[in-house]
Amino acid sequence: MKALSNFDKGGTSVISASNFADVMGVSKATLTRWEESGKYVPKVNSKGEKFFYIEDLKDVAEIKEMMLSDWASQEMVRPKQRYTSIELFAGAGGLALGLEQAGFEHLLLNEVDRDACATLRQNRQYWNVVENDVRALSLKDYAGKVDLITGGFPCQAFSYAGKQ
C-alpha cells in the first residue's frame, strides 16, 4: 500500500477517502453517495479529512488486490526496449517526469513560457527543452525516431486561455 496508504498515530494503516475513490475508479461524488447510503463510511480526523482504516476495507476486491501485491517487484519492472517521446506544451514537466519514470527518453520538450522552460532546465539539465511557440516548431528531424508524442493540457485556472 506504499503510495496510497499512511498510518494513523497508533500505527494503523489508513487510506484517504480521495485515494480510496481513485482505487475504486469512482468519482468523489459516488464515494459521498456510498457514505450517505452506509456502504463505506469514512472516519474523520481532527483536520476534517476523511479516511478509511485498511483493515475495514480488507474484503473490498480492489484493496485486497493491492494488499496482496508485491510492490517491491513491481517497482523493479523496466521496459524491455527503449522508448522515446516528444512533449508539446510541457509546462513545468509533470507529465514528462511521469513518462521518464515509466522509462521514456524525451527527445524534445516544447514550451512557450520562459519560466516553465527555466524550471524544466533546472530540474533536468539533460532534457532538450525548446522554448518556442509550437506553431514555429519543426519535427521533421524526428520522423521515424519517436514512439510517443504527447501534448500537455492547460491548467484552466492558470493558463493564458483561462480567466487567470
CSV table of N, CA and C in Angstrom, one decimal:
chain,number,residue,atom,x,y,z
A,1,MET,N,0.8,-1.2,0.0
A,1,MET,CA,0.0,0.0,0.0
A,1,MET,C,0.9,1.2,0.0
A,2,LYS,N,2.1,1.1,-0.4
A,2,LYS,CA,3.1,2.2,-0.3
A,2,LYS,C,2.6,3.6,-0.6
A,3,ALA,N,2.2,3.8,-1.8
A,3,ALA,CA,1.9,5.2,-2.2
A,3,ALA,C,0.5,5.6,-1.8
A,4,LEU,N,-0.4,4.7,-1.5
A,4,LEU,CA,-1.8,5.1,-1.2
A,4,LEU,C,-2.2,5.1,0.2
A,5,SER,N,-1.4,4.4,1.1
A,5,SER,CA,-1.8,4.4,2.5
A,5,SER,C,-0.8,5.1,3.3
A,6,ASN,N,-1.3,5.5,4.5
A,6,ASN,CA,-0.4,6.1,5.5
A,6,ASN,C,-0.7,5.4,6.8
A,7,PHE,N,-0.2,5.9,7.9
A,7,PHE,CA,-0.5,5.3,9.2
A,7,PHE,C,-1.1,6.4,10.1
A,8,ASP,N,-2.1,6.0,10.9
A,8,ASP,CA,-2.6,7.0,11.9
A,8,ASP,C,-1.6,7.0,13.1
A,9,LYS,N,-1.9,7.8,14.1
A,9,LYS,CA,-1.0,7.9,15.2
A,9,LYS,C,-0.7,6.6,15.9
A,10,GLY,N,-1.6,5.7,15.8
A,10,GLY,CA,-1.5,4.4,16.5
A,10,GLY,C,-0.7,3.4,15.7
A,11,GLY,N,-0.3,3.8,14.5
A,11,GLY,CA,0.4,2.9,13.6
A,11,GLY,C,-0.5,2.0,12.7
A,12,THR,N,-1.8,2.3,12.7
A,12,THR,CA,-2.7,1.5,11.9
A,12,THR,C,-2.7,2.1,10.4
A,13,SER,N,-2.7,1.2,9.5
A,13,SER,CA,-2.7,1.6,8.1
A,13,SER,C,-4.0,2.2,7.7
A,14,VAL,N,-3.9,3.4,7.0
A,14,VAL,CA,-5.2,4.1,6.6
A,14,VAL,C,-5.0,4.5,5.1
A,15,ILE,N,-6.1,4.8,4.5
A,15,ILE,CA,-6.1,5.3,3.1
A,15,ILE,C,-7.1,6.5,3.1
A,16,SER,N,-6.7,7.6,2.4
A,16,SER,CA,-7.6,8.8,2.4
A,16,SER,C,-8.8,8.4,1.6
A,17,ALA,N,-9.9,9.2,1.8
A,17,ALA,CA,-11.1,9.0,1.0
A,17,ALA,C,-10.8,9.3,-0.4
A,18,SER,N,-10.0,10.3,-0.7
A,18,SER,CA,-9.7,10.6,-2.1
A,18,SER,C,-9.0,9.5,-2.8
A,19,ASN,N,-8.0,8.9,-2.1
A,19,ASN,CA,-7.3,7.8,-2.7
A,19,ASN,C,-8.1,6.5,-2.9
A,20,PHE,N,-9.0,6.3,-1.9
A,20,PHE,CA,-9.9,5.2,-2.0
A,20,PHE,C,-10.8,5.3,-3.2
A,21,ALA,N,-11.3,6.5,-3.4
A,21,ALA,CA,-12.2,6.8,-4.6
A,21,ALA,C,-11.4,6.5,-5.9
A,22,ASP,N,-10.1,6.9,-5.9
A,22,ASP,CA,-9.2,6.6,-7.1
A,22,ASP,C,-9.0,5.1,-7.3
A,23,VAL,N,-8.7,4.4,-6.2
A,23,VAL,CA,-8.5,3.0,-6.3
A,23,VAL,C,-9.8,2.3,-6.8
A,24,MET,N,-10.9,2.7,-6.4
A,24,MET,CA,-12.2,2.1,-6.8
A,24,MET,C,-12.6,2.6,-8.2
A,25,GLY,N,-12.0,3.6,-8.7
A,25,GLY,CA,-12.3,4.1,-10.0
A,25,GLY,C,-13.6,4.8,-10.1
A,26,VAL,N,-13.9,5.5,-9.0
A,26,VAL,CA,-15.2,6.3,-8.9
A,26,VAL,C,-14.9,7.7,-8.6
A,27,SER,N,-15.9,8.6,-8.8
A,27,SER,CA,-15.8,10.0,-8.5
A,27,SER,C,-15.9,10.2,-7.0
A,28,LYS,N,-15.5,11.4,-6.6
A,28,LYS,CA,-15.7,11.7,-5.2
A,28,LYS,C,-17.2,11.8,-4.9
A,29,ALA,N,-18.0,12.2,-5.8
A,29,ALA,CA,-19.5,12.3,-5.6
A,29,ALA,C,-20.0,10.9,-5.4
A,30,THR,N,-19.6,9.9,-6.1
A,30,THR,CA,-20.0,8.5,-5.9
A,30,THR,C,-19.6,8.0,-4.5
A,31,LEU,N,-18.4,8.4,-4.1
A,31,LEU,CA,-17.9,8.0,-2.8
A,31,LEU,C,-18.8,8.6,-1.7
A,32,THR,N,-19.2,9.9,-1.9
A,32,THR,CA,-20.2,10.6,-1.0
A,32,THR,C,-21.5,9.9,-0.9
A,33,ARG,N,-22.0,9.4,-2.1
A,33,ARG,CA,-23.3,8.7,-2.1
A,33,ARG,C,-23.1,7.3,-1.3
A,34,TRP,N,-22.0,6.7,-1.5
A,34,TRP,CA,-21.8,5.4,-0.8
A,34,TRP,C,-21.7,5.7,0.7
A,35,GLU,N,-21.1,6.8,1.1
A,35,GLU,CA,-21.1,7.2,2.5
A,35,GLU,C,-22.5,7.4,3.1
A,36,GLU,N,-23.3,8.2,2.3
A,36,GLU,CA,-24.6,8.5,2.7
A,36,GLU,C,-25.5,7.3,2.8
A,37,SER,N,-25.3,6.3,2.0
A,37,SER,CA,-26.0,5.0,2.0
A,37,SER,C,-25.5,4.1,3.0
A,38,GLY,N,-24.4,4.3,3.6
A,38,GLY,CA,-23.8,3.5,4.6
A,38,GLY,C,-22.9,2.4,4.0
A,39,LYS,N,-22.7,2.3,2.7
A,39,LYS,CA,-21.9,1.3,2.1
A,39,LYS,C,-20.4,1.4,2.6
A,40,TYR,N,-19.8,2.5,2.5
A,40,TYR,CA,-18.5,2.8,3.0
A,40,TYR,C,-18.5,4.1,3.8
A,41,VAL,N,-18.3,4.0,5.1
A,41,VAL,CA,-18.4,5.2,5.9
A,41,VAL,C,-17.0,5.5,6.4
A,42,PRO,N,-16.5,6.7,6.0
A,42,PRO,CA,-15.1,7.0,6.4
A,42,PRO,C,-15.0,7.6,7.8
A,43,LYS,N,-13.8,7.6,8.4
A,43,LYS,CA,-13.6,8.2,9.6
A,43,LYS,C,-13.2,9.7,9.3
A,44,VAL,N,-13.2,10.5,10.2
A,44,VAL,CA,-12.7,11.9,10.0
A,44,VAL,C,-11.7,12.3,11.1
A,45,ASN,N,-10.6,12.8,10.6
A,45,ASN,CA,-9.5,13.2,11.6
A,45,ASN,C,-9.8,14.6,12.1
A,46,SER,N,-8.9,15.1,13.0
A,46,SER,CA,-9.1,16.4,13.6
A,46,SER,C,-9.0,17.5,12.7
A,47,LYS,N,-8.5,17.3,11.5
A,47,LYS,CA,-8.4,18.4,10.4
A,47,LYS,C,-9.6,18.3,9.5
A,48,GLY,N,-10.5,17.4,9.8
A,48,GLY,CA,-11.7,17.3,8.9
A,48,GLY,C,-11.5,16.4,7.7
A,49,GLU,N,-10.3,15.7,7.6
A,49,GLU,CA,-10.0,14.9,6.4
A,49,GLU,C,-10.6,13.5,6.6
A,50,LYS,N,-11.2,13.0,5.5
A,50,LYS,CA,-11.9,11.7,5.6
A,50,LYS,C,-10.9,10.6,5.2
A,51,PHE,N,-10.9,9.5,5.9
A,51,PHE,CA,-10.0,8.4,5.7
A,51,PHE,C,-10.7,7.1,6.0
A,52,PHE,N,-10.1,6.0,5.6
A,52,PHE,CA,-10.6,4.6,6.0
A,52,PHE,C,-9.5,3.8,6.6
A,53,TYR,N,-9.8,3.0,7.6
A,53,TYR,CA,-8.8,2.0,8.0
A,53,TYR,C,-8.7,0.9,7.0
A,54,ILE,N,-7.5,0.6,6.6
A,54,ILE,CA,-7.3,-0.5,5.6
A,54,ILE,C,-8.0,-1.8,6.1
A,55,GLU,N,-7.9,-2.1,7.4
A,55,GLU,CA,-8.4,-3.3,8.0
A,55,GLU,C,-9.9,-3.3,7.7
A,56,ASP,N,-10.6,-2.2,7.7
A,56,ASP,CA,-12.1,-2.2,7.5
A,56,ASP,C,-12.4,-2.4,6.0
A,57,LEU,N,-11.5,-2.3,5.1
A,57,LEU,CA,-11.7,-2.5,3.7
A,57,LEU,C,-11.1,-3.7,3.1
A,58,LYS,N,-10.6,-4.6,4.0
A,58,LYS,CA,-9.8,-5.8,3.6
A,58,LYS,C,-10.6,-6.7,2.7
A,59,ASP,N,-11.9,-6.7,2.7
A,59,ASP,CA,-12.7,-7.5,1.8
A,59,ASP,C,-13.1,-6.9,0.5
A,60,VAL,N,-12.7,-5.6,0.3
A,60,VAL,CA,-13.0,-5.0,-0.9
A,60,VAL,C,-12.0,-5.5,-2.0
A,61,ALA,N,-12.4,-6.0,-3.1
A,61,ALA,CA,-11.6,-6.7,-4.1
A,61,ALA,C,-10.4,-5.8,-4.5
A,62,GLU,N,-10.6,-4.5,-4.7
A,62,GLU,CA,-9.5,-3.6,-5.2
A,62,GLU,C,-8.5,-3.4,-4.1
A,63,ILE,N,-8.9,-3.3,-2.9
A,63,ILE,CA,-8.0,-3.2,-1.7
A,63,ILE,C,-7.2,-4.5,-1.5
A,64,LYS,N,-8.0,-5.6,-1.5
A,64,LYS,CA,-7.4,-6.9,-1.3
A,64,LYS,C,-6.2,-7.1,-2.3
A,65,GLU,N,-6.5,-6.8,-3.6
A,65,GLU,CA,-5.5,-6.9,-4.6
A,65,GLU,C,-4.3,-6.1,-4.3
A,66,MET,N,-4.4,-4.9,-3.8
A,66,MET,CA,-3.3,-4.1,-3.5
A,66,MET,C,-2.5,-4.6,-2.3
A,67,MET,N,-3.3,-5.1,-1.3
A,67,MET,CA,-2.6,-5.7,-0.1
A,67,MET,C,-1.8,-6.9,-0.5
A,68,LEU,N,-2.2,-7.7,-1.4
A,68,LEU,CA,-1.5,-8.9,-1.8
A,68,LEU,C,-0.4,-8.6,-2.9
A,69,SER,N,-0.4,-7.4,-3.4
A,69,SER,CA,0.6,-7.1,-4.4
A,69,SER,C,2.0,-7.0,-3.9
A,70,ASP,N,2.9,-7.5,-4.7
A,70,ASP,CA,4.3,-7.4,-4.3
A,70,ASP,C,4.9,-6.1,-4.9
A,71,TRP,N,4.8,-5.1,-4.1
A,71,TRP,CA,5.2,-3.7,-4.5
A,71,TRP,C,6.7,-3.7,-4.9
A,72,ALA,N,7.5,-4.4,-4.2
A,72,ALA,CA,9.0,-4.3,-4.5
A,72,ALA,C,9.3,-4.8,-5.9
A,73,SER,N,8.7,-5.9,-6.2
A,73,SER,CA,9.0,-6.5,-7.6
A,73,SER,C,8.3,-5.6,-8.7
A,74,GLN,N,7.2,-5.0,-8.4
A,74,GLN,CA,6.6,-4.1,-9.4
A,74,GLN,C,7.4,-2.9,-9.6
A,75,GLU,N,8.1,-2.4,-8.6
A,75,GLU,CA,8.9,-1.2,-8.8
A,75,GLU,C,10.2,-1.5,-9.5
A,76,MET,N,10.5,-2.8,-9.7
A,76,MET,CA,11.7,-3.2,-10.4
A,76,MET,C,11.4,-3.4,-11.9
A,77,VAL,N,10.2,-3.3,-12.3
A,77,VAL,CA,9.8,-3.5,-13.7
A,77,VAL,C,10.4,-2.4,-14.5
A,78,ARG,N,11.1,-2.8,-15.6
A,78,ARG,CA,11.8,-1.9,-16.5
A,78,ARG,C,11.3,-2.3,-17.9
A,79,PRO,N,11.3,-1.3,-18.8
A,79,PRO,CA,10.9,-1.6,-20.2
A,79,PRO,C,11.9,-2.5,-20.9
A,80,LYS,N,11.3,-3.4,-21.8
A,80,LYS,CA,12.2,-4.3,-22.5
A,80,LYS,C,13.0,-3.6,-23.6
A,81,GLN,N,12.5,-2.5,-24.0
A,81,GLN,CA,13.2,-1.7,-25.0
A,81,GLN,C,13.1,-0.2,-24.7
A,82,ARG,N,14.0,0.5,-25.3
A,82,ARG,CA,14.0,2.0,-25.1
A,82,ARG,C,12.8,2.6,-25.9
A,83,TYR,N,12.1,3.5,-25.2
A,83,TYR,CA,11.0,4.2,-25.8
A,83,TYR,C,11.4,5.7,-25.8
A,84,THR,N,11.0,6.4,-26.8
A,84,THR,CA,11.3,7.8,-26.9
A,84,THR,C,10.0,8.6,-27.0
A,85,SER,N,10.1,9.9,-26.6
A,85,SER,CA,8.9,10.8,-26.7
A,85,SER,C,9.3,12.2,-27.0
A,86,ILE,N,8.3,12.9,-27.5
A,86,ILE,CA,8.3,14.4,-27.6
A,86,ILE,C,7.1,14.9,-26.9
A,87,GLU,N,7.3,15.9,-26.1
A,87,GLU,CA,6.2,16.5,-25.4
A,87,GLU,C,6.0,18.0,-25.8
A,88,LEU,N,4.8,18.3,-26.2
A,88,LEU,CA,4.4,19.6,-26.6
A,88,LEU,C,3.6,20.2,-25.4
A,89,PHE,N,3.7,21.5,-25.3
A,89,PHE,CA,3.0,22.2,-24.2
A,89,PHE,C,3.5,21.6,-22.8
A,90,ALA,N,4.8,21.5,-22.6
A,90,ALA,CA,5.3,20.7,-21.5
A,90,ALA,C,5.1,21.3,-20.1
A,91,GLY,N,4.8,22.6,-20.1
A,91,GLY,CA,4.6,23.3,-18.8
A,91,GLY,C,5.9,23.1,-17.9
A,92,ALA,N,5.7,22.8,-16.6
A,92,ALA,CA,6.8,22.6,-15.7
A,92,ALA,C,7.3,21.2,-15.7
A,93,GLY,N,6.7,20.3,-16.5
A,93,GLY,CA,7.2,19.0,-16.7
A,93,GLY,C,6.6,17.8,-15.9
A,94,GLY,N,5.4,18.1,-15.3
A,94,GLY,CA,4.7,17.0,-14.6
A,94,GLY,C,4.5,15.7,-15.4
A,95,LEU,N,4.0,15.9,-16.6
A,95,LEU,CA,3.8,14.7,-17.4
A,95,LEU,C,5.1,14.1,-17.9
A,96,ALA,N,6.1,15.0,-18.2
A,96,ALA,CA,7.4,14.5,-18.6
A,96,ALA,C,8.1,13.7,-17.5
A,97,LEU,N,7.9,14.1,-16.2
A,97,LEU,CA,8.5,13.4,-15.1
A,97,LEU,C,7.9,12.0,-15.0
A,98,GLY,N,6.6,11.9,-15.1
A,98,GLY,CA,5.9,10.6,-15.1
A,98,GLY,C,6.3,9.7,-16.2
A,99,LEU,N,6.4,10.2,-17.4
A,99,LEU,CA,6.9,9.4,-18.5
A,99,LEU,C,8.3,9.0,-18.3
A,100,GLU,N,9.1,9.8,-17.8
A,100,GLU,CA,10.5,9.5,-17.5
A,100,GLU,C,10.6,8.3,-16.6
A,101,GLN,N,9.8,8.3,-15.5
A,101,GLN,CA,9.7,7.3,-14.6
A,101,GLN,C,9.2,6.0,-15.2
A,102,ALA,N,8.4,6.1,-16.2
A,102,ALA,CA,7.8,4.9,-16.9
A,102,ALA,C,8.8,4.4,-17.9
A,103,GLY,N,10.0,5.1,-18.1
A,103,GLY,CA,11.0,4.6,-19.0
A,103,GLY,C,11.2,5.3,-20.3
A,104,PHE,N,10.5,6.4,-20.5
A,104,PHE,CA,10.6,7.1,-21.8
A,104,PHE,C,11.8,8.1,-21.7
A,105,GLU,N,12.5,8.1,-22.8
A,105,GLU,CA,13.5,9.1,-23.0
A,105,GLU,C,13.0,10.2,-23.9
A,106,HIS,N,13.0,11.5,-23.3
A,106,HIS,CA,12.5,12.6,-24.1
A,106,HIS,C,13.5,13.1,-25.1
A,107,LEU,N,13.1,13.1,-26.3
A,107,LEU,CA,13.9,13.7,-27.4
A,107,LEU,C,13.8,15.2,-27.4
A,108,LEU,N,12.6,15.7,-27.0
A,108,LEU,CA,12.3,17.1,-27.1
A,108,LEU,C,11.1,17.5,-26.2
A,109,LEU,N,11.3,18.6,-25.5
A,109,LEU,CA,10.1,19.1,-24.7
A,109,LEU,C,10.0,20.6,-25.2
A,110,ASN,N,8.7,20.9,-25.6
A,110,ASN,CA,8.5,22.2,-26.1
A,110,ASN,C,7.5,23.0,-25.2
A,111,GLU,N,7.9,24.2,-24.9
A,111,GLU,CA,7.0,25.1,-24.1
A,111,GLU,C,7.3,26.5,-24.5
A,112,VAL,N,6.3,27.4,-24.5
A,112,VAL,CA,6.4,28.8,-24.9
A,112,VAL,C,6.8,29.6,-23.7
A,113,ASP,N,6.3,29.2,-22.5
A,113,ASP,CA,6.5,30.0,-21.3
A,113,ASP,C,8.0,30.0,-20.8
A,114,ARG,N,8.6,31.2,-20.7
A,114,ARG,CA,10.0,31.3,-20.3
A,114,ARG,C,10.3,30.7,-18.9
A,115,ASP,N,9.4,31.0,-18.0
A,115,ASP,CA,9.6,30.5,-16.6
A,115,ASP,C,9.4,29.0,-16.5
A,116,ALA,N,8.5,28.4,-17.2
A,116,ALA,CA,8.3,27.0,-17.2
A,116,ALA,C,9.5,26.3,-17.9
A,117,CYS,N,10.1,26.9,-18.9
A,117,CYS,CA,11.3,26.3,-19.5
A,117,CYS,C,12.5,26.4,-18.6
A,118,ALA,N,12.6,27.5,-17.8
A,118,ALA,CA,13.6,27.6,-16.8
A,118,ALA,C,13.5,26.5,-15.8
A,119,THR,N,12.3,26.2,-15.4
A,119,THR,CA,12.0,25.1,-14.4
A,119,THR,C,12.4,23.7,-15.0
A,120,LEU,N,12.0,23.5,-16.3
A,120,LEU,CA,12.4,22.2,-16.9
A,120,LEU,C,13.9,22.1,-17.0
A,121,ARG,N,14.6,23.1,-17.4
A,121,ARG,CA,16.1,23.1,-17.5
A,121,ARG,C,16.7,22.9,-16.1
A,122,GLN,N,16.2,23.5,-15.1
A,122,GLN,CA,16.7,23.4,-13.8
A,122,GLN,C,16.6,22.0,-13.2
A,123,ASN,N,15.4,21.4,-13.5
A,123,ASN,CA,15.2,20.1,-12.9
A,123,ASN,C,15.8,18.9,-13.7
A,124,ARG,N,16.0,19.1,-15.0
A,124,ARG,CA,16.6,18.1,-15.8
A,124,ARG,C,17.5,18.7,-16.8
A,125,GLN,N,18.7,18.9,-16.5
A,125,GLN,CA,19.7,19.6,-17.4
A,125,GLN,C,19.9,18.9,-18.7
A,126,TYR,N,19.7,17.6,-18.7
A,126,TYR,CA,19.9,16.8,-19.9
A,126,TYR,C,18.7,16.8,-20.9
A,127,TRP,N,17.6,17.4,-20.5
A,127,TRP,CA,16.4,17.4,-21.4
A,127,TRP,C,16.7,18.4,-22.5
A,128,ASN,N,16.2,18.1,-23.7
A,128,ASN,CA,16.3,19.1,-24.8
A,128,ASN,C,15.0,19.9,-24.8
A,129,VAL,N,15.1,21.1,-24.1
A,129,VAL,CA,14.0,22.0,-23.9
A,129,VAL,C,14.0,23.0,-25.0
A,130,VAL,N,13.0,23.1,-25.8
A,130,VAL,CA,12.9,24.1,-26.9
A,130,VAL,C,11.8,25.1,-26.5
A,131,GLU,N,12.3,26.3,-26.2
A,131,GLU,CA,11.4,27.4,-25.8
A,131,GLU,C,11.0,28.2,-27.0
A,132,ASN,N,9.7,27.9,-27.5
A,132,ASN,CA,9.2,28.4,-28.7
A,132,ASN,C,7.7,28.2,-28.8
A,133,ASP,N,7.1,29.0,-29.6
A,133,ASP,CA,5.7,28.7,-29.9
A,133,ASP,C,5.6,27.4,-30.7
A,134,VAL,N,4.7,26.5,-30.4
A,134,VAL,CA,4.6,25.2,-31.1
A,134,VAL,C,4.3,25.4,-32.6
A,135,ARG,N,3.7,26.5,-33.0
A,135,ARG,CA,3.5,26.7,-34.4
A,135,ARG,C,4.8,26.9,-35.2
A,136,ALA,N,5.8,27.3,-34.5
A,136,ALA,CA,7.1,27.5,-35.2
A,136,ALA,C,8.0,26.3,-35.1
A,137,LEU,N,7.6,25.3,-34.5
A,137,LEU,CA,8.4,24.1,-34.2
A,137,LEU,C,8.3,23.1,-35.4
A,138,SER,N,9.5,22.6,-35.8
A,138,SER,CA,9.6,21.6,-36.8
A,138,SER,C,10.0,20.3,-36.2
A,139,LEU,N,9.3,19.3,-36.5
A,139,LEU,CA,9.6,17.9,-36.0
A,139,LEU,C,10.1,17.0,-37.1
A,140,LYS,N,10.5,17.6,-38.2
A,140,LYS,CA,11.0,16.8,-39.4
A,140,LYS,C,12.1,15.9,-39.0
A,141,ASP,N,13.1,16.4,-38.2
A,141,ASP,CA,14.3,15.6,-37.8
A,141,ASP,C,13.9,14.4,-36.9
A,142,TYR,N,12.7,14.4,-36.4
A,142,TYR,CA,12.3,13.3,-35.5
A,142,TYR,C,11.5,12.2,-36.2
A,143,ALA,N,11.2,12.4,-37.5
A,143,ALA,CA,10.3,11.4,-38.2
A,143,ALA,C,11.0,10.0,-38.1
A,144,GLY,N,10.2,9.1,-37.6
A,144,GLY,CA,10.6,7.7,-37.5
A,144,GLY,C,11.5,7.4,-36.3
A,145,LYS,N,11.7,8.4,-35.5
A,145,LYS,CA,12.6,8.2,-34.3
A,145,LYS,C,11.9,8.3,-33.0
A,146,VAL,N,10.6,8.6,-33.0
A,146,VAL,CA,9.8,8.8,-31.8
A,146,VAL,C,8.7,7.9,-31.6
A,147,ASP,N,8.5,7.3,-30.4
A,147,ASP,CA,7.4,6.4,-30.2
A,147,ASP,C,6.2,7.1,-29.7
A,148,LEU,N,6.3,8.2,-29.0
A,148,LEU,CA,5.1,8.8,-28.4
A,148,LEU,C,5.2,10.3,-28.5
A,149,ILE,N,4.2,11.0,-29.0
A,149,ILE,CA,4.1,12.4,-28.9
A,149,ILE,C,2.9,12.8,-28.0
A,150,THR,N,3.2,13.6,-27.0
A,150,THR,CA,2.2,14.0,-26.1
A,150,THR,C,2.0,15.5,-26.1
A,151,GLY,N,0.9,15.9,-25.6
A,151,GLY,CA,0.6,17.4,-25.5
A,151,GLY,C,-0.1,17.6,-24.2
A,152,GLY,N,0.6,18.4,-23.4
A,152,GLY,CA,0.0,18.7,-22.1
A,152,GLY,C,-1.2,19.6,-22.2
A,153,PHE,N,-2.2,19.4,-21.3
A,153,PHE,CA,-3.4,20.2,-21.3
A,153,PHE,C,-3.2,21.4,-20.4
A,154,PRO,N,-3.7,22.5,-20.7
A,154,PRO,CA,-3.5,23.7,-19.9
A,154,PRO,C,-4.3,23.5,-18.6
A,155,CYS,N,-3.7,24.1,-17.5
A,155,CYS,CA,-4.3,24.1,-16.2
A,155,CYS,C,-5.3,25.3,-16.4
A,156,GLN,N,-6.5,25.0,-16.5
A,156,GLN,CA,-7.5,26.0,-16.9
A,156,GLN,C,-7.5,27.3,-16.0
A,157,ALA,N,-7.4,27.1,-14.8
A,157,ALA,CA,-7.4,28.3,-13.9
A,157,ALA,C,-6.2,29.2,-14.0
A,158,PHE,N,-5.1,28.6,-14.6
A,158,PHE,CA,-3.8,29.4,-14.6
A,158,PHE,C,-3.3,29.7,-16.0
A,159,SER,N,-3.9,29.0,-17.0
A,159,SER,CA,-3.4,29.1,-18.4
A,159,SER,C,-3.6,30.5,-19.0
A,160,TYR,N,-2.9,30.8,-20.1
A,160,TYR,CA,-3.1,32.0,-20.8
A,160,TYR,C,-4.6,32.1,-21.3
A,161,ALA,N,-5.2,30.9,-21.6
A,161,ALA,CA,-6.5,30.9,-22.1
A,161,ALA,C,-7.6,31.0,-21.1
A,162,GLY,N,-7.2,30.7,-19.8
A,162,GLY,CA,-8.2,30.7,-18.7
A,162,GLY,C,-8.4,32.2,-18.2
A,163,LYS,N,-9.3,32.2,-17.2
A,163,LYS,CA,-9.6,33.5,-16.6
A,163,LYS,C,-8.5,34.1,-15.7
A,164,GLN,N,-7.6,33.2,-15.3
A,164,GLN,CA,-6.4,33.6,-14.5
A,164,GLN,C,-6.8,34.2,-13.2
